[in-house]
Tab-separated table of C-alpha atoms in Angstrom:
chain	number	residue	atom	x	y	z
A	134	MET	CA	212.051	142.038	64.361
A	135	LEU	CA	209.823	142.830	67.331
A	136	PRO	CA	207.386	145.724	67.136
A	137	PRO	CA	208.755	148.785	68.935
A	138	THR	CA	207.993	148.756	72.654
A	139	ARG	CA	208.497	152.479	73.184
A	140	ALA	CA	206.051	154.920	71.605
A	141	GLU	CA	208.918	157.190	70.546
A	142	ASP	CA	210.328	154.350	68.404
A	143	VAL	CA	207.175	153.987	66.305
A	144	GLU	CA	207.585	155.741	62.986
A	145	GLY	CA	204.916	158.340	62.227
A	146	LEU	CA	203.161	158.070	65.605
A	147	PRO	CA	201.258	161.316	66.331
A	148	ALA	CA	201.912	162.804	69.786
A	149	GLY	CA	198.423	162.275	71.241
A	150	VAL	CA	198.288	158.747	69.912
A	151	ALA	CA	201.701	158.044	71.452
A	152	LEU	CA	200.181	158.577	74.902
A	153	LEU	CA	197.383	156.096	74.155
A	154	HIS	CA	199.832	153.598	72.638
A	155	HIS	CA	202.124	153.710	75.626
A	156	PHE	CA	199.334	153.603	78.224
A	157	ALA	CA	197.525	150.677	76.594
A	158	ASN	CA	200.799	148.740	76.340
A	159	THR	CA	201.555	149.091	80.055
A	160	GLU	CA	199.748	145.759	80.081
A	161	ASP	CA	202.049	143.634	77.958
A	162	ARG	CA	200.405	140.300	77.137
A	163	ARG	CA	203.047	139.028	74.735
A	164	GLY	CA	203.994	135.456	75.525
A	165	PHE	CA	205.927	133.859	72.683
A	166	VAL	CA	209.446	133.248	71.473
A	167	ALA	CA	210.804	135.724	68.936
A	168	HIS	CA	214.284	135.434	67.496
A	169	GLY	CA	215.319	133.103	70.308
A	170	ARG	CA	214.082	135.497	72.986
A	171	ARG	CA	211.202	134.494	75.260
A	172	LEU	CA	208.674	137.288	75.780
A	173	THR	CA	206.636	137.121	78.950
A	174	GLY	CA	203.788	139.460	79.700
A	175	HIS	CA	203.913	141.900	82.559
A	176	ASP	CA	202.001	144.817	84.016
A	177	ALA	CA	203.980	148.056	84.223
A	178	LEU	CA	201.241	149.474	86.476
A	179	ALA	CA	201.283	146.851	89.223
A	180	THR	CA	201.345	149.276	92.176
A	181	PRO	CA	200.155	152.812	92.915
A	182	GLY	CA	203.828	153.845	92.859
A	183	ASP	CA	204.185	152.433	89.331
A	184	LEU	CA	201.166	154.459	88.223
A	185	GLU	CA	202.483	157.648	89.802
A	186	ARG	CA	205.908	157.146	88.219
A	187	TRP	CA	204.346	156.461	84.788
A	188	LEU	CA	202.165	159.587	84.981
A	189	ARG	CA	205.173	161.708	85.969
A	190	GLU	CA	207.339	160.262	83.187
A	191	HIS	CA	204.648	161.291	80.703
A	192	ASP	CA	204.332	164.814	82.155
A	193	LEU	CA	200.757	164.196	83.284
A	194	LEU	CA	201.421	164.592	86.995
A	195	MET	CA	203.603	167.263	88.567
A	196	GLY	CA	204.461	168.573	91.980
A	197	GLU	CA	205.049	166.896	95.295
A	198	ALA	CA	201.865	167.850	97.173
A	199	PRO	CA	200.164	165.025	99.101
A	200	ASP	CA	197.272	164.922	96.619
A	201	THR	CA	199.719	164.105	93.799
A	202	ARG	CA	200.423	160.706	95.370
A	203	ALA	CA	198.678	157.795	93.679
A	204	HIS	CA	196.787	155.350	95.879
A	205	GLN	CA	194.963	152.054	95.328
A	206	ASP	CA	191.728	153.707	94.106
A	207	HIS	CA	193.718	155.584	91.448
A	208	LEU	CA	195.351	152.333	90.377
A	209	THR	CA	191.956	150.638	90.119
A	210	ARG	CA	190.653	153.512	87.955
A	211	ALA	CA	193.774	153.342	85.769
A	212	HIS	CA	193.334	149.586	85.276
A	213	GLU	CA	189.648	150.102	84.389
A	214	LEU	CA	190.542	152.852	81.921
A	215	ARG	CA	193.271	150.726	80.355
A	216	ALA	CA	190.974	147.686	80.055
A	217	THR	CA	188.291	149.852	78.423
A	218	LEU	CA	190.822	151.372	76.036
A	219	ARG	CA	192.249	147.972	75.092
A	220	ALA	CA	188.746	146.546	74.535
A	221	ALA	CA	187.917	149.482	72.249
A	222	LEU	CA	191.057	148.797	70.188
A	223	ARG	CA	190.276	145.137	69.500
A	224	GLN	CA	190.022	144.613	65.749
A	225	ASP	CA	187.297	142.008	65.985
A	226	ALA	CA	185.113	144.493	67.895
A	227	GLU	CA	184.069	141.674	70.188
A	228	GLY	CA	180.851	142.671	71.885
A	229	ALA	CA	180.401	145.797	69.749
A	230	ASP	CA	176.851	144.782	68.823
A	231	GLN	CA	176.056	143.728	72.381
A	232	GLY	CA	176.368	146.977	74.316
A	233	GLY	CA	180.164	147.012	74.401
A	234	ASP	CA	180.254	150.753	75.163
A	235	VAL	CA	181.607	151.582	78.606
A	236	ALA	CA	181.489	155.005	80.237
A	237	VAL	CA	184.807	155.978	81.813
A	238	GLY	CA	183.365	158.410	84.380
A	239	TYR	CA	185.275	161.697	84.197
A	240	SER	CA	183.687	165.147	84.552
A	241	PHE	CA	184.941	167.697	82.061
A	242	HIS	CA	184.188	171.410	82.039
A	243	VAL	CA	184.738	173.552	78.976
A	244	THR	CA	185.115	177.319	79.206
A	245	LEU	CA	184.873	179.427	76.055
A	246	ALA	CA	186.783	182.702	76.184
A	247	ALA	CA	186.886	185.445	73.559
A	248	GLY	CA	190.221	185.401	71.774
A	249	HIS	CA	191.370	182.227	73.536
A	250	GLY	CA	188.935	179.561	72.308
A	251	ALA	CA	187.975	176.624	74.449
A	252	HIS	CA	189.699	175.633	77.686
A	253	LEU	CA	189.106	172.244	79.253
A	254	THR	CA	189.304	171.569	82.965
A	255	VAL	CA	188.707	168.376	84.893
A	256	ALA	CA	186.997	168.425	88.278
A	257	ALA	CA	189.177	165.875	90.068
A	258	ASP	CA	192.308	165.423	92.144
A	259	PRO	CA	195.645	165.660	90.266
A	260	VAL	CA	196.025	161.905	89.683
A	261	ASP	CA	192.495	161.527	88.305
A	262	THR	CA	193.069	164.659	86.215
A	263	ALA	CA	196.188	163.017	84.773
A	264	LEU	CA	194.146	159.926	83.872
A	265	ALA	CA	191.486	162.163	82.315
A	266	HIS	CA	194.143	163.484	79.926
A	267	ILE	CA	194.400	159.952	78.538
A	268	VAL	CA	190.634	159.987	77.963
A	269	MET	CA	191.002	163.338	76.196
A	270	ALA	CA	193.787	161.896	74.021
A	271	ALA	CA	191.328	159.181	72.917
A	272	LEU	CA	188.684	161.802	72.139
A	273	THR	CA	191.199	163.931	70.219
A	274	ALA	CA	192.405	160.896	68.233
A	275	THR	CA	188.797	160.146	67.319
A	276	VAL	CA	188.140	163.713	66.208
A	277	ASN	CA	191.356	164.103	64.208
A	278	GLY	CA	191.008	160.710	62.492
A	279	THR	CA	194.022	158.914	63.974
A	280	TRP	CA	192.038	156.573	66.281
A	281	HIS	CA	191.217	154.088	63.500
A	282	ARG	CA	194.941	153.452	62.944
A	283	LEU	CA	195.521	152.407	66.544
A	284	ARG	CA	194.602	148.757	67.053
A	285	MET	CA	195.282	145.550	68.913
A	286	CYS	CA	197.208	142.695	67.319
A	287	PRO	CA	194.721	139.792	67.029
A	288	ALA	CA	197.306	137.099	67.880
A	289	PRO	CA	196.057	135.643	71.198
A	290	ASP	CA	199.596	135.371	72.566
A	291	CYS	CA	200.416	138.974	71.646
A	292	GLN	CA	197.596	141.557	71.808
A	293	TRP	CA	200.135	144.379	71.474
A	294	ILE	CA	198.602	147.760	70.669
A	295	PHE	CA	200.183	149.135	67.503
A	296	TYR	CA	199.819	152.113	65.218
A	297	ASP	CA	199.160	151.308	61.585
A	298	ASN	CA	201.203	153.794	59.605
A	299	SER	CA	200.796	151.917	56.316
A	300	ARG	CA	199.489	153.987	53.442
A	301	PRO	CA	196.132	152.153	53.068
A	302	GLY	CA	195.690	151.852	56.852
A	303	ARG	CA	194.641	148.193	56.780
A	304	ALA	CA	197.446	146.462	58.691
A	305	ARG	CA	196.186	143.612	60.811
A	306	TRP	CA	199.241	142.461	62.773
A	307	CYS	CA	201.696	144.385	64.939
A	308	SER	CA	204.340	142.460	62.987
A	309	PRO	CA	203.299	140.504	59.892
A	310	GLN	CA	206.630	138.636	60.023
A	311	LEU	CA	206.129	137.512	63.638
A	312	CYS	CA	202.493	137.454	64.655
A	313	GLY	CA	201.037	137.157	61.167
A	314	ASN	CA	203.264	134.260	60.126
A	315	ARG	CA	203.043	132.531	63.506
A	316	THR	CA	199.234	132.672	63.566
A	317	LYS	CA	198.897	131.545	59.941
A	318	THR	CA	201.333	128.661	60.556
A	319	GLN	CA	199.378	127.549	63.624
A	320	ALA	CA	196.101	127.632	61.669
A	321	TYR	CA	197.694	125.673	58.821
A	322	ARG	CA	198.954	122.990	61.244
A	323	ARG	CA	195.511	122.683	62.831
A	324	ARG	CA	193.898	122.201	59.411
A	325	ARG	CA	196.517	119.579	58.408
A	326	SER	CA	196.111	117.591	61.640
A	327	GLY	CA	192.308	117.746	61.632
């Protein structure tokens, strides 16, 4: 069985984490055969129109004003944000000890109001503000303790971002039956032939 491709199909996926899961997986790198079906990677955010459509589908961008139209610079920022997010979710923490931190470059303003608590605003156009909500979802997941359960499958031909809803929270593969077995079988064959 393939891991769920839609965030809403993942059992126990918290709402804020669902946004991160879905955004990170707009870059699908899976390239293997599963149950007789060939998976080929694709980028769901290939054009500015794709980005705009994705943001609207996730209720991050509304209205029809000219500044709600995504353009190439927005797409570049979205790709940079997604690459940074995916790198942060790698289980092997490649580069973590070598300055792997990357600033994502959004300006946030917090207003504290009596009786209303904190209110966050982003100083940017509507498309960049929509992307900043993804950054805030990552911050919220870190604060509420759900970030550590979101991770990248280490299989080189998969790299699917999955949510570990196992009780101990130590799952390694998006699908132990597919990626886990496939990777272990490949390693076994290499050892036997070498």
